[in-house]
mmCIF file of C-alpha atoms and ligand atoms in Angstrom:
data_model
loop_
_atom_site.group_PDB
_atom_site.id
_atom_site.type_symbol
_atom_site.label_atom_id
_atom_site.label_comp_id
_atom_site.label_asym_id
_atom_site.label_seq_id
_atom_site.Cartn_x
_atom_site.Cartn_y
_atom_site.Cartn_z
ATOM 1 C CA MET O 321 -11.646 -1.058 -14.393
ATOM 2 C CA ARG O 322 -9.162 -1.277 -12.097
ATOM 3 C CA LYS O 323 -10.938 -0.945 -9.042
ATOM 4 C CA PRO O 324 -9.575 2.449 -7.340
ATOM 5 C CA ILE O 325 -8.053 1.539 -3.521
ATOM 6 C CA ILE O 326 -6.522 4.012 -0.891
ATOM 7 C CA ALA O 327 -5.418 1.958 2.093
ATOM 8 C CA GLY O 328 -4.289 4.855 5.724
ATOM 9 C CA ASN O 329 -0.911 3.277 6.484
ATOM 10 C CA TRP O 330 -1.157 4.308 9.935
ATOM 11 C CA LYS O 331 2.153 3.755 11.066
ATOM 12 C CA MET O 332 3.523 3.957 14.423
ATOM 13 C CA PHE O 333 0.737 6.658 15.641
ATOM 14 C CA LYS O 334 -2.509 6.470 17.378
ATOM 15 C CA THR O 335 -3.644 3.915 20.473
ATOM 16 C CA LEU O 336 -6.356 1.763 20.574
ATOM 17 C CA PRO O 337 -9.130 2.928 22.019
ATOM 18 C CA GLU O 338 -7.620 6.235 19.548
ATOM 19 C CA SER O 339 -8.080 3.358 16.515
ATOM 20 C CA VAL O 340 -11.485 2.726 17.422
ATOM 21 C CA ALA O 341 -13.016 5.831 17.582
ATOM 22 C CA PHE O 342 -11.230 6.849 14.412
ATOM 23 C CA VAL O 343 -12.247 4.337 12.846
ATOM 24 C CA LYS O 344 -16.317 4.667 14.720
ATOM 25 C CA GLU O 345 -16.295 8.237 13.159
ATOM 26 C CA LEU O 346 -14.235 7.623 9.238
ATOM 27 C CA ALA O 347 -16.983 5.127 8.854
ATOM 28 C CA PRO O 348 -20.438 6.836 8.181
ATOM 29 C CA ARG O 349 -18.154 9.401 6.158
ATOM 30 C CA LEU O 350 -17.262 7.092 3.813
ATOM 31 C CA GLY O 351 -20.610 5.193 3.247
ATOM 32 C CA ALA O 352 -21.687 7.019 -0.167
ATOM 33 C CA TYR O 353 -18.209 5.965 -1.781
ATOM 34 C CA SER O 354 -18.231 2.039 -2.150
ATOM 35 C CA GLY O 355 -16.440 3.098 -5.662
ATOM 36 C CA VAL O 356 -13.564 3.483 -3.626
ATOM 37 C CA GLU O 357 -11.865 0.084 -2.135
ATOM 38 C CA ARG O 358 -10.607 1.571 1.713
ATOM 39 C CA VAL O 359 -8.702 0.033 3.804
ATOM 40 C CA VAL O 360 -7.129 1.655 7.176
ATOM 41 C CA CYS O 361 -3.398 -0.470 8.491
ATOM 42 C CA PRO O 362 -3.596 0.019 12.365
ATOM 43 C CA THR O 363 -0.469 -0.679 14.307
ATOM 44 C CA PHE O 364 -0.896 -4.853 15.394
ATOM 45 C CA ILE O 365 -2.417 -4.259 19.143
ATOM 46 C CA SER O 366 -5.669 -2.125 17.479
ATOM 47 C CA VAL O 367 -5.381 -4.793 14.102
ATOM 48 C CA ALA O 368 -9.008 -7.076 16.464
ATOM 49 C CA ALA O 369 -10.425 -4.132 17.645
ATOM 50 C CA VAL O 370 -10.329 -1.884 14.445
ATOM 51 C CA SER O 371 -11.304 -5.051 12.177
ATOM 52 C CA ASP O 372 -13.997 -5.686 15.377
ATOM 53 C CA ALA O 373 -15.612 -2.046 14.869
ATOM 54 C CA LEU O 374 -16.058 -1.708 10.935
ATOM 55 C CA GLN O 375 -18.058 -5.629 10.429
ATOM 56 C CA GLY O 376 -20.348 -4.375 8.482
ATOM 57 C CA THR O 377 -19.417 -1.187 6.613
ATOM 58 C CA GLY O 378 -17.679 -1.756 3.517
ATOM 59 C CA ILE O 379 -14.244 -0.507 4.849
ATOM 60 C CA SER O 380 -11.304 -2.809 4.980
ATOM 61 C CA VAL O 381 -8.266 -3.212 7.552
ATOM 62 C CA GLY O 382 -4.495 -4.491 6.664
ATOM 63 C CA ALA O 383 -1.963 -4.761 8.863
ATOM 64 C CA GLN O 384 0.812 -3.664 8.990
ATOM 65 C CA ASN O 385 3.850 -6.192 8.801
ATOM 66 C CA ILE O 386 3.598 -10.235 8.874
ATOM 67 C CA HIS O 387 6.122 -13.378 9.540
ATOM 68 C CA TRP O 388 6.947 -15.517 7.026
ATOM 69 C CA GLU O 389 6.810 -18.194 8.739
ATOM 70 C CA ALA O 390 4.224 -19.869 9.870
ATOM 71 C CA GLN O 391 4.401 -20.355 14.028
ATOM 72 C CA GLY O 392 8.022 -21.114 15.976
ATOM 73 C CA ALA O 393 11.163 -19.340 18.309
ATOM 74 C CA PHE O 394 10.576 -15.694 16.428
ATOM 75 C CA THR O 395 9.517 -12.802 19.113
ATOM 76 C CA SER O 396 7.645 -9.535 18.574
ATOM 77 C CA GLN O 397 6.915 -11.199 15.688
ATOM 78 C CA ILE O 398 3.918 -11.789 13.844
ATOM 79 C CA ALA O 399 1.895 -14.989 11.480
ATOM 80 C CA PRO O 400 0.281 -14.998 8.438
ATOM 81 C CA GLY O 401 -2.238 -17.251 10.328
ATOM 82 C CA MET O 402 -3.272 -14.992 13.303
ATOM 83 C CA LEU O 403 -4.125 -12.248 10.972
ATOM 84 C CA GLN O 404 -6.355 -14.705 9.507
ATOM 85 C CA GLY O 405 -9.712 -13.847 9.488
ATOM 86 C CA LEU O 406 -8.727 -10.053 11.199
ATOM 87 C CA VAL O 407 -7.207 -8.382 7.980
ATOM 88 C CA GLU O 408 -7.588 -8.647 4.365
ATOM 89 C CA TYR O 409 -4.695 -6.269 3.396
ATOM 90 C CA VAL O 410 -0.885 -6.604 4.697
ATOM 91 C CA ILE O 411 1.969 -3.828 4.047
ATOM 92 C CA ILE O 412 4.858 -5.556 2.523
ATOM 93 C CA GLY O 413 8.670 -4.011 1.383
ATOM 94 C CA HIS O 414 7.392 -0.827 3.055
ATOM 95 C CA SER O 415 10.817 1.275 2.858
ATOM 96 C CA GLU O 416 10.989 1.837 6.533
ATOM 97 C CA CYS O 417 10.729 -1.455 7.278
ATOM 98 C CA ARG O 418 13.941 -2.261 4.508
ATOM 99 C CA ALA O 419 15.610 0.809 6.341
ATOM 100 C CA TYR O 420 15.493 0.361 10.213
ATOM 101 C CA LEU O 421 13.977 -3.922 10.466
ATOM 102 C CA ASN O 422 16.064 -5.090 7.425
ATOM 103 C CA GLU O 423 14.058 -6.259 5.212
ATOM 104 C CA THR O 424 15.127 -7.187 2.159
ATOM 105 C CA ASP O 425 14.116 -8.706 -1.716
ATOM 106 C CA GLU O 426 14.350 -12.153 -0.065
ATOM 107 C CA THR O 427 12.124 -11.410 3.031
ATOM 108 C CA VAL O 428 9.825 -9.387 0.871
ATOM 109 C CA ASN O 429 9.132 -12.067 -1.705
ATOM 110 C CA LYS O 430 9.121 -14.991 0.915
ATOM 111 C CA LYS O 431 6.185 -12.436 2.864
ATOM 112 C CA VAL O 432 4.415 -12.223 -0.336
ATOM 113 C CA LYS O 433 4.040 -15.863 -1.192
ATOM 114 C CA ALA O 434 3.132 -16.423 2.746
ATOM 115 C CA ALA O 435 0.618 -13.781 2.648
ATOM 116 C CA LEU O 436 -0.616 -15.107 0.132
ATOM 117 C CA ALA O 437 -0.743 -19.001 1.326
ATOM 118 C CA TYR O 438 -2.963 -17.026 3.925
ATOM 119 C CA GLY O 439 -5.004 -15.653 1.676
ATOM 120 C CA LEU O 440 -3.651 -12.318 2.950
ATOM 121 C CA LYS O 441 -3.490 -9.424 0.450
ATOM 122 C CA PRO O 442 0.086 -7.922 0.155
ATOM 123 C CA ILE O 443 0.280 -4.562 -0.939
ATOM 124 C CA VAL O 444 3.781 -4.498 -1.836
ATOM 125 C CA ALA O 445 5.892 -1.364 -1.836
ATOM 126 C CA VAL O 446 8.633 -0.364 -3.953
ATOM 127 C CA GLY O 447 11.041 2.556 -4.608
ATOM 128 C CA GLU O 448 14.503 4.220 -4.658
ATOM 129 C CA SER O 449 15.638 6.416 -2.602
ATOM 130 C CA LEU O 450 16.831 9.776 -3.683
ATOM 131 C CA GLN O 451 20.768 9.107 -4.165
ATOM 132 C CA GLN O 452 19.284 6.359 -6.654
ATOM 133 C CA TYR O 453 16.963 9.172 -8.075
ATOM 134 C CA GLU O 454 19.319 10.892 -9.015
ATOM 135 C CA ALA O 455 21.321 9.214 -10.104
ATOM 136 C CA GLY O 456 18.019 8.212 -12.525
ATOM 137 C CA GLU O 457 18.285 4.342 -11.189
ATOM 138 C CA THR O 458 15.044 4.649 -10.863
ATOM 139 C CA GLU O 459 13.249 2.446 -13.688
ATOM 140 C CA THR O 460 16.524 -0.181 -13.067
ATOM 141 C CA PHE O 461 16.167 -0.090 -9.349
ATOM 142 C CA VAL O 462 11.800 -0.347 -9.084
ATOM 143 C CA GLY O 463 11.484 -2.612 -11.949
ATOM 144 C CA GLY O 464 14.504 -5.249 -10.000
ATOM 145 C CA GLN O 465 12.117 -5.055 -6.662
ATOM 146 C CA VAL O 466 9.294 -5.980 -8.511
ATOM 147 C CA ARG O 467 10.963 -8.984 -9.782
ATOM 148 C CA ALA O 468 12.365 -9.627 -7.190
ATOM 149 C CA ALA O 469 9.365 -9.338 -4.810
ATOM 150 C CA LEU O 470 7.128 -11.608 -7.504
ATOM 151 C CA ASN O 471 9.348 -14.259 -7.954
ATOM 152 C CA GLY O 472 7.527 -17.451 -7.827
ATOM 153 C CA VAL O 473 4.175 -16.187 -7.664
ATOM 154 C CA ASP O 474 1.744 -17.539 -10.730
ATOM 155 C CA ALA O 475 -0.436 -15.494 -12.193
ATOM 156 C CA ALA O 476 -3.781 -16.744 -9.962
ATOM 157 C CA ASN O 477 -2.658 -15.020 -7.813
ATOM 158 C CA MET O 478 -1.837 -11.413 -9.556
ATOM 159 C CA ALA O 479 -5.464 -10.451 -8.734
ATOM 160 C CA ASN O 480 -4.542 -10.072 -4.934
ATOM 161 C CA ILE O 481 -2.003 -8.728 -5.715
ATOM 162 C CA VAL O 482 -1.435 -4.308 -4.796
ATOM 163 C CA ILE O 483 1.730 -3.009 -5.727
ATOM 164 C CA ALA O 484 2.769 0.540 -4.194
ATOM 165 C CA TYR O 485 5.586 2.591 -5.371
ATOM 166 C CA GLU O 486 6.127 5.002 -3.178
ATOM 167 C CA PRO O 487 9.993 6.753 -4.324
ATOM 168 C CA ILE O 488 12.088 6.709 -0.677
ATOM 169 C CA TRP O 489 12.895 10.855 -1.138
ATOM 170 C CA ALA O 490 8.905 11.685 -1.620
ATOM 171 C CA ILE O 491 8.201 9.748 1.575
ATOM 172 C CA GLY O 492 6.805 12.223 4.501
ATOM 173 C CA THR O 493 9.212 15.249 3.558
ATOM 174 C CA GLY O 494 6.595 17.070 2.166
ATOM 175 C CA LYS O 495 8.727 15.994 -1.282
ATOM 176 C CA ASN O 496 6.361 14.576 -4.207
ATOM 177 C CA ALA O 497 6.872 12.493 -7.139
ATOM 178 C CA THR O 498 5.118 15.240 -9.134
ATOM 179 C CA SER O 499 2.186 13.380 -11.108
ATOM 180 C CA ASP O 500 3.072 12.730 -14.425
ATOM 181 C CA LEU O 501 6.316 11.321 -12.527
ATOM 182 C CA ALA O 502 4.394 8.903 -11.203
ATOM 183 C CA ASN O 503 2.470 7.613 -13.647
ATOM 184 C CA SER O 504 5.178 7.094 -15.536
ATOM 185 C CA ILE O 505 6.850 5.234 -13.014
ATOM 186 C CA ILE O 506 3.999 3.480 -12.763
ATOM 187 C CA GLY O 507 2.365 2.759 -15.843
ATOM 188 C CA GLY O 508 6.082 2.709 -17.643
ATOM 189 C CA THR O 509 8.404 0.486 -14.691
ATOM 190 C CA ILE O 510 5.866 -0.983 -12.687
ATOM 191 C CA ARG O 511 3.618 -2.223 -15.583
ATOM 192 C CA HIS O 512 5.600 -2.962 -18.081
ATOM 193 C CA THR O 513 7.755 -5.123 -16.045
ATOM 194 C CA LEU O 514 4.883 -7.168 -14.965
ATOM 195 C CA VAL O 515 4.227 -7.377 -18.768
ATOM 196 C CA GLU O 516 6.647 -8.902 -18.231
ATOM 197 C CA LEU O 517 6.261 -11.319 -16.010
ATOM 198 C CA TYR O 518 2.194 -11.917 -16.798
ATOM 199 C CA GLY O 519 1.128 -10.801 -20.212
ATOM 200 C CA ASN O 520 -0.461 -7.705 -20.970
ATOM 201 C CA GLU O 521 -4.203 -8.693 -19.677
ATOM 202 C CA ILE O 522 -2.564 -9.545 -15.945
ATOM 203 C CA ALA O 523 -0.229 -6.380 -16.001
ATOM 204 C CA GLN O 524 -3.759 -4.378 -17.235
ATOM 205 C CA SER O 525 -5.744 -5.596 -14.409
ATOM 206 C CA VAL O 526 -3.374 -5.152 -11.233
ATOM 207 C CA ARG O 527 -4.214 -1.727 -8.597
ATOM 208 C CA ILE O 528 -0.733 0.291 -8.077
ATOM 209 C CA GLN O 529 -0.689 2.724 -5.606
ATOM 210 C CA TYR O 530 1.960 6.371 -5.537
ATOM 211 C CA GLY O 531 2.610 7.084 -2.084
ATOM 212 C CA GLY O 532 5.011 9.622 -1.039
ATOM 213 C CA SER O 533 3.715 12.803 0.519
ATOM 214 C CA VAL O 534 0.118 12.499 -0.243
ATOM 215 C CA LYS O 535 -2.758 14.929 0.738
ATOM 216 C CA PRO O 536 -6.214 16.162 -0.270
ATOM 217 C CA ASP O 537 -5.050 18.337 -1.983
ATOM 218 C CA ASN O 538 -2.637 16.910 -4.279
ATOM 219 C CA MET O 539 -5.335 13.458 -4.383
ATOM 220 C CA PHE O 540 -7.313 14.544 -7.578
ATOM 221 C CA ASP O 541 -4.167 15.259 -9.512
ATOM 222 C CA TYR O 542 -2.617 11.724 -8.728
ATOM 223 C CA MET O 543 -5.830 9.946 -9.353
ATOM 224 C CA SER O 544 -6.921 11.450 -12.597
ATOM 225 C CA GLN O 545 -3.953 9.876 -14.199
ATOM 226 C CA PRO O 546 -4.181 6.935 -16.078
ATOM 227 C CA ASP O 547 -2.032 4.472 -13.726
ATOM 228 C CA ILE O 548 -2.506 5.199 -11.317
ATOM 229 C CA ASP O 549 -5.064 3.154 -8.970
ATOM 230 C CA GLY O 550 -4.536 4.431 -5.831
ATOM 231 C CA ALA O 551 -2.542 5.669 -2.934
ATOM 232 C CA LEU O 552 -1.054 4.588 -0.186
ATOM 233 C CA VAL O 553 -1.032 7.115 2.574
ATOM 234 C CA GLY O 554 1.027 7.757 6.353
ATOM 235 C CA GLY O 555 0.355 11.538 7.107
ATOM 236 C CA ALA O 556 -2.760 12.693 5.881
ATOM 237 C CA SER O 557 -4.174 9.294 6.741
ATOM 238 C CA LEU O 558 -4.224 9.811 10.428
ATOM 239 C CA LYS O 559 -6.849 12.355 10.785
ATOM 240 C CA VAL O 560 -11.039 11.814 9.568
ATOM 241 C CA GLU O 561 -11.316 14.732 8.509
ATOM 242 C CA ASP O 562 -8.262 14.334 5.622
ATOM 243 C CA PHE O 563 -8.571 10.927 5.084
ATOM 244 C CA THR O 564 -12.243 11.549 3.696
ATOM 245 C CA ARG O 565 -11.374 13.661 1.408
ATOM 246 C CA LEU O 566 -8.983 11.612 -0.122
ATOM 247 C CA VAL O 567 -10.959 9.099 -0.642
ATOM 248 C CA GLU O 568 -13.992 11.835 -2.121
ATOM 249 C CA GLU O 569 -11.513 12.552 -3.839
ATOM 250 C CA ALA O 570 -10.576 9.582 -5.248
ATOM 251 C CA ALA O 571 -13.737 9.167 -6.660
ATOM 252 C CA LYS O 572 -14.485 12.479 -8.181
ATOM 253 C CA ALA O 573 -11.587 11.838 -10.243
ATOM 254 C CA LYS O 574 -12.380 8.190 -11.132
ATOM 255 C CA GLY O 575 -15.701 9.102 -11.621
ATOM 256 C CA VAL O 576 -17.139 6.288 -9.586
HETATM 257 P P1 PGA Q 1436 3.417 10.174 3.848
HETATM 258 O O1 PGA Q 1436 3.449 8.366 3.952
HETATM 259 O O2 PGA Q 1436 2.106 9.968 3.272
HETATM 260 O O3 PGA Q 1436 3.423 10.539 5.030
HETATM 261 O O4 PGA Q 1436 4.823 10.149 2.758
HETATM 262 C C1 PGA Q 1436 3.715 6.968 2.953
HETATM 263 C C2 PGA Q 1436 4.137 6.240 3.199
HETATM 264 O O5 PGA Q 1436 4.906 5.843 4.368
HETATM 265 O O6 PGA Q 1436 3.449 4.810 2.899
#
């Protein structure tokens, strides 16, 4: 069975002291839910302290981005080796990075390979715009993003990859994709693309999250879908109470 994975993407929220205080309050509340993988993704400046505060709690840390080079003259960037020992996961290709930081399918692919080379597990975000959705282009576009992100990634590495399907029109808008629609893109388009690339056995083992206006109140609905293995959550991961409920609902829906 695929272990459910709930990741909180804190984006550009929370100072360092706020981040540390948050996880110290969160960790004991999530202790009972070891059947769900729980991940917090703070800003870079908080990664080390949050990682320290979460030692021994079973809760993992993720970064929100990386550069693909090992080091160099790339002002403002963070190399994968700098995150080793601090994070287990790294979000790659978030739609906000694609929109505001010129992230492309090509840079996503370089980052995925760089992360894997350093033992970091990519959470690869894909998803279509409203315009593409309305034009009926979702399947072609999302399938293409998955292929491009995984170009040159061998089958052995797929155990270390999580994919997050986040329709851009559902992020931070309160306009979520229905759970049936999300499940059909995840189970149909994305998992089907993985079958073509890696065969059925590996495709069935890869975890695929949904993201976009996930809240405690709709979490159960999403997680009750057979192909949705977790969620990448922005806004609703910023409060301890909500984060706790997200994990509780996921555990309940998956029976873990
Ligand atoms: P949201 O963000 O939950 O606030 O819609 C999700 C994301 O961008 O990962």
